[in-house]
Every structure is written in C-alpha cells, then in structure tokens.
XYZ file of C-alpha atoms in Angstrom:
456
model
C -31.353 43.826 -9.692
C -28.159 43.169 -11.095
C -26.803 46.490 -9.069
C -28.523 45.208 -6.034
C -26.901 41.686 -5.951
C -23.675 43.366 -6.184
C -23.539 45.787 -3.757
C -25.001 42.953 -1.102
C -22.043 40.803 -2.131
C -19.587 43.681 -1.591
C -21.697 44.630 2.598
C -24.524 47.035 1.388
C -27.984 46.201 2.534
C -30.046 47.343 -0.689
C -33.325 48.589 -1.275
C -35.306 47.828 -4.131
C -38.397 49.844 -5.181
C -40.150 49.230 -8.177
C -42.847 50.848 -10.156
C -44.754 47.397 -11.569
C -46.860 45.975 -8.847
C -45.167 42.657 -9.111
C -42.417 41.292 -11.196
C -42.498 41.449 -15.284
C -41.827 38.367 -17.345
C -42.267 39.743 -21.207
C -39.998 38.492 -23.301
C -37.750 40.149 -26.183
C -34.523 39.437 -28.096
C -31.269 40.160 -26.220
C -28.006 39.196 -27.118
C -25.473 38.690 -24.019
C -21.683 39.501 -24.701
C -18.117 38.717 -23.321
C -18.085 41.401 -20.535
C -21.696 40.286 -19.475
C -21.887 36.744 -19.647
C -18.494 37.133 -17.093
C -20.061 39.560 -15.030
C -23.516 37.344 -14.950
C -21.137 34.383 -13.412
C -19.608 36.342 -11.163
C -23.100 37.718 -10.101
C -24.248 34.008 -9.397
C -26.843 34.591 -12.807
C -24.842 31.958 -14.636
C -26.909 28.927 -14.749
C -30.092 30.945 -15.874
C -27.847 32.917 -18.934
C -27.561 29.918 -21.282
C -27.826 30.485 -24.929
C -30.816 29.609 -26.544
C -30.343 29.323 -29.812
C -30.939 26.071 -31.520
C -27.470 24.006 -33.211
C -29.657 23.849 -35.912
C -30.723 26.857 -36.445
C -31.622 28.697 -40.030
C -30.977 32.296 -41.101
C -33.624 33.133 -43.527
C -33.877 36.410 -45.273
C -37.570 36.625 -46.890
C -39.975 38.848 -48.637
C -43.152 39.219 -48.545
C -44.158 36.986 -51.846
C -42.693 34.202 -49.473
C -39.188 33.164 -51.009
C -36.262 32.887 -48.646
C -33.179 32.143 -48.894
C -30.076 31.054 -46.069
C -28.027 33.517 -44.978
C -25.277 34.181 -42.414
C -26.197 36.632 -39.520
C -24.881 36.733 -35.460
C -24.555 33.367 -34.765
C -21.775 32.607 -37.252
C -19.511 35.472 -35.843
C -16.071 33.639 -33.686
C -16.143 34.164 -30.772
C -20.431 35.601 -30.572
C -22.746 36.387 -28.267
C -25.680 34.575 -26.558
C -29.082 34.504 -28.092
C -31.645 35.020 -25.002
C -34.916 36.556 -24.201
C -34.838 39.457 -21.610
C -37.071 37.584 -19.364
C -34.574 35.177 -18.827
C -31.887 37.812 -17.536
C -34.448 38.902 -15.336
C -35.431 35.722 -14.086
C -31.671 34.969 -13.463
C -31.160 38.126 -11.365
C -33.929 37.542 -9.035
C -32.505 33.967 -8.517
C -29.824 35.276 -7.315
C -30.971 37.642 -5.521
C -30.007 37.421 -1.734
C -33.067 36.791 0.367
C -32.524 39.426 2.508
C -32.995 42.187 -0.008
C -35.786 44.249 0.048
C -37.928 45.026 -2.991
C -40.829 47.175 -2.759
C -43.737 46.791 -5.642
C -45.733 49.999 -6.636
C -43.277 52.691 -5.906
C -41.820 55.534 -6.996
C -39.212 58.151 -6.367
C -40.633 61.647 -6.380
C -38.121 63.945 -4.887
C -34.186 63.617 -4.155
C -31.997 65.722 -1.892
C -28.466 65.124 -0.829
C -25.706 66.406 1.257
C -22.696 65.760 2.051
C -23.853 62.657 4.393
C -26.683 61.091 2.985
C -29.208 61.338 0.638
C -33.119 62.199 1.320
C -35.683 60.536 -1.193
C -39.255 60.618 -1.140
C -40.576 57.595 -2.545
C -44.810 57.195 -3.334
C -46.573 54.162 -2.607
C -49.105 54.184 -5.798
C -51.121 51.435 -4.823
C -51.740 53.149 -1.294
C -51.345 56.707 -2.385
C -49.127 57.672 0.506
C -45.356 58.870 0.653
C -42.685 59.051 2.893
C -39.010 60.468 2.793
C -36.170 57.868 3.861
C -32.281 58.698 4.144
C -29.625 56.455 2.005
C -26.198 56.327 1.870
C -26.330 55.942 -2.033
C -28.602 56.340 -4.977
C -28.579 54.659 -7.834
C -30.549 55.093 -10.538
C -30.711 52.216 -13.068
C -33.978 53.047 -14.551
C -33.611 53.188 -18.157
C -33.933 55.764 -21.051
C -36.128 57.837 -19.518
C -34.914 58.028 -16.261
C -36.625 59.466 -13.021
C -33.546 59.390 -11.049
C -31.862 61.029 -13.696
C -34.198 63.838 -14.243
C -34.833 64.434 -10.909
C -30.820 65.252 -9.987
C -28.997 65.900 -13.371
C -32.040 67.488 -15.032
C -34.125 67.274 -18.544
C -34.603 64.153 -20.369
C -33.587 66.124 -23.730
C -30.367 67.443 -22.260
C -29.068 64.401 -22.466
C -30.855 61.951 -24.844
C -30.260 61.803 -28.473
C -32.311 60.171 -31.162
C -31.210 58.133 -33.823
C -34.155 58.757 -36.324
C -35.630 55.530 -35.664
C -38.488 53.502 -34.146
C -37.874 49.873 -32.238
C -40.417 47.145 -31.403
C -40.073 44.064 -29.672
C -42.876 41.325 -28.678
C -42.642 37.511 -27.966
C -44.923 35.667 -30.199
C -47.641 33.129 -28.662
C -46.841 30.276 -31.094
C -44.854 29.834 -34.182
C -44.979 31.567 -37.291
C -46.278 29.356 -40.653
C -43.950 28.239 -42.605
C -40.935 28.887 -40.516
C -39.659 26.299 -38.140
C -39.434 27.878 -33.979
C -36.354 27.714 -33.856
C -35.390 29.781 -37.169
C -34.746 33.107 -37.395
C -35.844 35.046 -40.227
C -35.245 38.842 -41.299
C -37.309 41.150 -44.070
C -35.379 44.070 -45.405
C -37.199 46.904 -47.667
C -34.284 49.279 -47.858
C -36.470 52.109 -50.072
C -39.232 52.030 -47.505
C -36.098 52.028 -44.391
C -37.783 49.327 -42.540
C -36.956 45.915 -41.446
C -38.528 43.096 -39.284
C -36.672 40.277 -37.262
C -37.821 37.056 -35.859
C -35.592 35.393 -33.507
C -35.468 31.830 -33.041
C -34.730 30.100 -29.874
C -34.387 26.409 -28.497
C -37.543 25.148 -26.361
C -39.282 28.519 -26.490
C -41.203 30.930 -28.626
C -39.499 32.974 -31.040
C -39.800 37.214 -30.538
C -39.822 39.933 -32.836
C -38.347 43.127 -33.827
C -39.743 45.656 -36.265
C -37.589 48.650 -36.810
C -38.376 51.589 -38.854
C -36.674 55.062 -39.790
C -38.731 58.037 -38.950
C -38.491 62.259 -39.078
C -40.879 62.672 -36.441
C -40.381 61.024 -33.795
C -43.231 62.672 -31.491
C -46.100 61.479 -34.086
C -45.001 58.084 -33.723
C -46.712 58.372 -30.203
C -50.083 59.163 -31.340
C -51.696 55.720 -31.909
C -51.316 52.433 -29.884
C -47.881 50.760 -30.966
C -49.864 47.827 -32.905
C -52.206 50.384 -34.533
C -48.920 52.455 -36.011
C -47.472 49.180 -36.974
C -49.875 48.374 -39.282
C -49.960 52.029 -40.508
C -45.928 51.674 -41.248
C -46.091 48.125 -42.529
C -49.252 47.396 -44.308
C -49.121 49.911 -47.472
C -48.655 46.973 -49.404
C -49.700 42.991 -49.422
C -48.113 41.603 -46.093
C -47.607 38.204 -46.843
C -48.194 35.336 -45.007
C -44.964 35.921 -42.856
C -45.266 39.826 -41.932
C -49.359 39.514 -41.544
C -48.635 36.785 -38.883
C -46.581 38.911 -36.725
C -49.121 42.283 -37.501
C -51.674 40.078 -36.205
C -49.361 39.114 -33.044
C -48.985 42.797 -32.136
C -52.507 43.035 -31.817
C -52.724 40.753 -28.865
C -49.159 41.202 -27.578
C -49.485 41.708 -23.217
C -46.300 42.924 -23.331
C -44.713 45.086 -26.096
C -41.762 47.365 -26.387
C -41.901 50.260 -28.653
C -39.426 53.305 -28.398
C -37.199 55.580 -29.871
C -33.741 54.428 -30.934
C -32.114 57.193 -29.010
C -28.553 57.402 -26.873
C -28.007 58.694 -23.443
C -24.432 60.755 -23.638
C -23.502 62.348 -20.140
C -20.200 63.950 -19.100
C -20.673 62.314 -15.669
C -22.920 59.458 -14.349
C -22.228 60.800 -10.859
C -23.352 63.583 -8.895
C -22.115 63.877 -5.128
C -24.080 60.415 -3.714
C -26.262 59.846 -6.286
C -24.843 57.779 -9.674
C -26.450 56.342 -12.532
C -26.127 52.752 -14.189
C -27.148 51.150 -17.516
C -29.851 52.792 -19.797
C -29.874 55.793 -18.017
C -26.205 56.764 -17.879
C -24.939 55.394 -21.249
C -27.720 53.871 -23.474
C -26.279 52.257 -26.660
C -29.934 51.332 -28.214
C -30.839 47.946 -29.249
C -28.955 48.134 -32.238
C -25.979 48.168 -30.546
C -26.897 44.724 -29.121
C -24.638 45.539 -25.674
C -27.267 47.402 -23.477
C -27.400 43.504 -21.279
C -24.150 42.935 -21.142
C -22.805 46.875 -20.109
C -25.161 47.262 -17.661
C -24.311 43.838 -15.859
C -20.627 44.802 -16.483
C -21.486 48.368 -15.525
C -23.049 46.860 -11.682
C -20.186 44.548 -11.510
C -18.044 47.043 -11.483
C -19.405 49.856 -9.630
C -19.142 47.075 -6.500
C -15.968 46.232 -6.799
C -14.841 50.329 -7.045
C -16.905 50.842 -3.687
C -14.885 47.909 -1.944
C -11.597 49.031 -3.061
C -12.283 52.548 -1.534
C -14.968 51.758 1.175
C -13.868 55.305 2.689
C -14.344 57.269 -0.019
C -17.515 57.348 -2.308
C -16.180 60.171 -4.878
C -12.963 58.574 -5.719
C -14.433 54.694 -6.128
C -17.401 56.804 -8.161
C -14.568 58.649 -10.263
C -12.675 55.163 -10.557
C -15.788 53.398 -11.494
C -16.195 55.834 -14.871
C -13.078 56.144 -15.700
C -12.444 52.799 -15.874
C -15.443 51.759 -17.893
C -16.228 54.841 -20.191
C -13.468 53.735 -22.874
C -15.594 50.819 -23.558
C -19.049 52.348 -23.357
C -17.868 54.775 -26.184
C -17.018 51.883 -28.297
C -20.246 50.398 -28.013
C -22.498 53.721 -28.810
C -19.964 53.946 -31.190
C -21.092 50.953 -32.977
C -25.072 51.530 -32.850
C -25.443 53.618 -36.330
C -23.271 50.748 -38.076
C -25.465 48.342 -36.370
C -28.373 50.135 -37.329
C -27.362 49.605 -40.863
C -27.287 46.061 -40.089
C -30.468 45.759 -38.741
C -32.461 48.087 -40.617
C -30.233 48.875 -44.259
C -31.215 52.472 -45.607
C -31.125 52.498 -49.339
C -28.907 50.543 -51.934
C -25.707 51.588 -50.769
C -26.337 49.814 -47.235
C -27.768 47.210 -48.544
C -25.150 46.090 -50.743
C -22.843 46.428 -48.256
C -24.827 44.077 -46.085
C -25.265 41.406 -49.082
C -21.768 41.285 -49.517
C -21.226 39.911 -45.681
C -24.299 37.610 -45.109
C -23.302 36.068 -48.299
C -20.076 36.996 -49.768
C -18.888 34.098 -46.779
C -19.231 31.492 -49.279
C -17.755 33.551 -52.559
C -14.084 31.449 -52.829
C -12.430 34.662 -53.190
C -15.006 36.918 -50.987
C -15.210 34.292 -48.341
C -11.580 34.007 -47.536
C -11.275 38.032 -46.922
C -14.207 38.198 -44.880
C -12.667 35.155 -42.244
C -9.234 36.831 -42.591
C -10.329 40.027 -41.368
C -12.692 38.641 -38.301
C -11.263 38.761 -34.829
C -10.432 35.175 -33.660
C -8.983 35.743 -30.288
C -9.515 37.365 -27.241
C -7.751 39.677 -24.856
C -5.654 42.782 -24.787
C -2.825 40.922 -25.929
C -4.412 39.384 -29.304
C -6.344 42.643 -30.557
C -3.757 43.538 -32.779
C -4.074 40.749 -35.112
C -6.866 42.114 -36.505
C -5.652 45.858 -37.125
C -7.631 48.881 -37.811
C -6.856 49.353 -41.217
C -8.251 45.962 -42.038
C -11.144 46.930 -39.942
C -11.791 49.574 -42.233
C -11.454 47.476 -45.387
C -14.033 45.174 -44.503
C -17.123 48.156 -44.517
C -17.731 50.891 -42.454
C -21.092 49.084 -41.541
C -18.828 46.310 -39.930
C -16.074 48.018 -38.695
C -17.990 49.394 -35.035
C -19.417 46.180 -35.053
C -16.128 43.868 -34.801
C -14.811 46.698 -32.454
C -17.777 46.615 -30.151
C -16.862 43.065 -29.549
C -13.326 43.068 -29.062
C -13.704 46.033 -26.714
C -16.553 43.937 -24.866
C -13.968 40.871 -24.341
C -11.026 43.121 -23.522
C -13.515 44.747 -21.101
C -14.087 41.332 -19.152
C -10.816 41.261 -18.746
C -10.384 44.477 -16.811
C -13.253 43.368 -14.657
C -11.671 40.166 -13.881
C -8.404 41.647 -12.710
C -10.422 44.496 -10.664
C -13.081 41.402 -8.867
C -9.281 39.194 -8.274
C -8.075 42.565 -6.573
C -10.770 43.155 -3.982
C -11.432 39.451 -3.214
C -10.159 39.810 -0.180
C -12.277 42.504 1.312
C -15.397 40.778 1.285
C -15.481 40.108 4.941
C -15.095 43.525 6.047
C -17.139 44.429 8.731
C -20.168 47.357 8.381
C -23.208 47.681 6.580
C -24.631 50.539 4.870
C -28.021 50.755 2.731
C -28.038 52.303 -0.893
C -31.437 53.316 -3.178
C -30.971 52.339 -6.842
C -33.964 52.351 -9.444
C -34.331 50.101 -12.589
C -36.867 50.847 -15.388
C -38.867 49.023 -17.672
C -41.128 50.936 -20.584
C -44.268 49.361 -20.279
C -46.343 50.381 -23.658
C -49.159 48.889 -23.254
C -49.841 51.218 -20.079
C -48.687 54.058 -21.986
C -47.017 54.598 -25.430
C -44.087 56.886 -24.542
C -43.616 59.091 -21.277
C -42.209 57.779 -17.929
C -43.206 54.868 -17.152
C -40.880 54.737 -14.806
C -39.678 51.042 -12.602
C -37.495 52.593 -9.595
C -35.654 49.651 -8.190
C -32.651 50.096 -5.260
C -29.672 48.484 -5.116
C-alpha cells in the first residue's frame, strides 16, 4: 500500500489487487528505522507509526527453570528504532490511503506481458473463478519472498533466493504470559541446541513472539503444521512455565508466520515496465530488523524517481536502484550478524553476545562499549565512529551499528530527493500502474505461494 500511496501523491491512479479476501490484521514484531519512520511521515502514515514500547520496560533473559535476569537489548541503542506490531504499519497505510484508490480482494496475477508501451496482465478473480487481461502503464510487484510478479517476469524462485539455514516464527499472543509483566520483553537462548525464542513487549497491547531455530533441511521443516513442528523443535526437554505458555499459544494462533530465513539478491529489480519493491527485490530477513523500514523507503523513493523523469520510465527505474542499492547491501549485509544476535550458535556467539547485553555496566567494559556506539546522525557525523572501531567492538555488532547508520544516512538522501521534486506535484496527466504486495499466510498453507498481489 505503501507503493500505492506514493505513486497517487506523485499523479498515478493505482490499482490494488490482493489475494486475501479482505484486509489482514495479525500482528508480529517489527522494528521501524530512520529511513522508514521519515518515509512513513512523508507518506501521511505518521500518526499510526508510534513506538510502542513501554518507558518502563524490562529486558529479561530466562531459562526454562524460570530465573531471569535484566539485560540490555534494542531499546537501549542511541539513536534506535521503533518497537511496533506489523498490523499497525498496515493499519497506517490504509489510513492513508487516498480514497480514490482501487483495491481489489481475491485476486491474483496469472500471466504478464509487456512491450514497449504497456504492460498486459491477466489477473483471476478466485472468489468468482473468472479472469480477465487489463493493460498498465507499470507493474509493480511488492509481493514478498516468494513473489508471483517476480517469478512470472524474472523467473524461478531459487534463482534468486538464498537461505540462511534457519527457520522464523512470529504470532501475537491472546493475553499475557505468567510471570512476566505485558509490557516486558523476554528472550531464551540455548546456543548448543541453535534455537532461541523472543517475546516482545509493547505499551497498551499484547506482547508477540518469535521462535527462531537453525536447520539443514529446510524442505522438511514444511511437513507438519508450524505449531506441530514447534513443539517437535522445542519440547525435547521440560518447557517451563514460560516456553510451554507460548507452545500452547501456537496452537490456537489465527494468524502465524513461519518461513525460511532466506535473502532475495537480484542484479536488477527492473525489467522494461515491470519493477519490483520490498521483499521481493531485496529481502534482508527478519533478522536484519529493516525489511519495514526499506520497503517504505524503497516506495518513497521509487515516486519521487518517476516525478523527476515523468518522460522516461527506464532512466527514473535505473535512478531509483542506483540510488538505493548502496544501502540495501548494508542491510543484508547485517542479517547473519543479526542472526547471531537473535539466535547465538554455540559458545563463541554467545559470549560475544554476553559481553554486550551486559558488559554495559562493567566500569571498564561499559565505557568501550558507549565509546564505540554511533551517537549522531548524517553523512557528515559517520566518521566519528570509524570502521576500525567498528571492528573492535565484535564482528556480531559491527553490520549491526552499520545497518543503522546507513539507514539514517539513507533518510537523508530521500529527504533531499522528496525537497527536489516538490514542485512537480501539480503536473498535469494521469496514468494507472499494477503493483502486488504479499503476505505468507501459514495457516492456509505452510510454505508455497501464498501469494497477496496488491497494485500501486
């Protein structure tokens, strides 16, 4: 939707089509950066972006006997993200949605053909069964991972998707957890079994979860229902009070996510008319914690490239990448650091993760860790935090600090490009575009398509 507001600001008249039958709500963790809470403003999203995280928060980590002990995670970092749910991005987009945009529930793209004019795409009505080929000036696929758009022009999902060895889950709970306050967040690490569940805390709202595990197979993680393999992964051992609450939770979870951790690397998001956006061009995975904020960045951008060359599609297309691929490399360059983060393989990781989340309050420790963090923003101020100090602090750090300087340097470059096309808004014309968005929906299916095609 985020595409679709954009290119309506900017004298497109989008078209929306969408695979759900009607809008989904489900909630997970997202975290919203520099370049996306900017872009979200600019997008007229701001009011509905606000962080939810409590001033009073805890950072527990925990094991399953029940001890726990404080700990510094994302919300102590200068400078940090927001702590949201996904469903409140979403809900923010459609807000500010323009009226006049067209979305179309239960549909699906089944064939694309361009030329040098237009672009032909059949879309399928699945709740009517019947199909019908409409022209577009553009096509933009924003439909995720496994994206139609993207396999229907550029070809196989495995040409360009590339796993990470892991498996992701994300619910939002139905009440509180016992023994942990709702607005807490808590984390369980088990290193020698390379797995690792999250609970995420949030102010006036249910917390949500993520359980993360490594994996060599990642086809036989498909076999059973995503609550039924959780319990398989998780429950060799005495859960716990903590973990069996959240098992139990899966069970009856409407809305679940469970993946791959995989990346999307192409050497263009752009083929003739049709381009792709978010997830399906550049996915960073969830550990990389900037999938949110690129792709709003990402839409915010690609309109302001098409104003500045409202003649020519291939050179605002070719602008558009250029300008923002430095950035997306950073931030799928931080995922297997993150990863580390989140879900610590072995003793080696682990250590290095003890050291941060509580090393902060070690006299000696504590000063070397705040020396070394980033404490202002812009082009300008990113050398005084240089990359050999980067280095010193861990390599499981390092693309994490990077990832959000880059972000905030990032929002700058948008800035200066929205400032520079201001002026063009009221140029006359309109012309439609076809975009698609995507949403895995496991409890319809574990893994496959799944596709949500959404225009705009």
């Amino acid at each position: 939707m985020a595409t679709a507001i954009r290119l309506r600001q900017v004298g497109w008249e989008p078209v929306i089509v969408e695979r759900a039958t009607q809008r989904r709500t489900g909630g997970y963790f997202v975290l919203l950066w520099g370049s996306g809470r900017a872009s979200a403003e600019r997008l007229g999203m701001g009011p509905g972006v606000t962080d939810r995280s409590a001033p009073d928060t805890v950072h527990y980590e925990v094991d399953r006997r029940g001890n726990r002990i404080g700990v510094s995670i994302l919300g102590n970092l200068p400078n940090g993200p927001r702590m949201m749910r996904r469903n409140d991005v979403e809900n923010a987009a459609f807000q500010a949605l323009p009226d006049d945009v067209e979305i179309r529930f239960s549909t699906v793209p089944t064939a694309i053909e361009q030329d040098a004019d237009g672009v032909d795409v059949t879309l399928h009505d699945t709740a009517s069964g019947d199909s019908m080929t409409e022209r577009f000036g553009l096509v933009i696929g924003a439909d995720g991972l496994r994206s139609t758009v993207r396999r229907l022009v550029f070809g196989p999902h495995e040409r360009y998707m590339h796993p990470l060895g892991g498996i992701t889950c994300a619910f939002q709970l139905s009440k509180p957890l016992p023994g942990l306050a709702q607005e807490d967040t808590a984390v369980l690490l088990e290193p020698d079994d390379d797995r690792a569940m999250w609970v995420f805390g949030f102010q006036e709202e249910l917390p949500t979860v993520m359980l993360t595990y490594r994996t060599k197979d990642i086809d036989a993680e498909f076999h059973l229902p995503p609550a039924e393999r959780l319990r398989q992964v998780f429950g060799d051992r005495p859960t716990g009070k903590l973990l069996g609450a959240v098992l139990d939770e899966a069970d009856k979870a409407e809305d679940i996510l469970f993946d791959s951790a995989e990346q999307v690397h192409m050497d263009s998001w752009h083929q003739g008319r049709v381009v792709l956006v978010g997830d399906s061009a550049w996915c960073v995975t969830l550990y990389a914690g900037m999938g949110v904020s690129a792709g709003l960045a990402g839409a915010d951008l690609l309109g302001s490239m098409l104003l500045r060359h409202p003649d020519d599609l291939t050179r605002a297309l070719t602008e558009w990448q250029r300008t923002l691929r430095p950035s997306v490399t950073e931030w799928q360059g931080s995922a297997e650091g993150l990863r580390q983060w989140f879900n610590p393989s072995g003793r080696r990781e682990m250590l290095m993760r003890f050291i941060w989340t509580r090393g902060e309050g070690w006299p000696v420790v504590g000063r070397w860790v705040r020396k070394l963090l980033p404490t202002h923003q812009g082009p300008e101020e990113r050398g005084r935090c240089s990359r050999l100090n980067l280095h010193r602090l861990c390599w499981v750090m390092h693309p994490f600090v990077r990832a959000v300087q880059d972000a905030d340097a990032h929002t700058i470059g948008l800035l200066t490009e929205r400032e520079e096309t201001r002026h063009l808004l009221g140029r006359p014309g309109v012309r439609r575009a076809c975009a698609g968005r995507r949403h895995v929906r496991v409890d319809e299916r574990c893994r496959g398509e799944g596709d949500r095609s959404r225009a705009g």
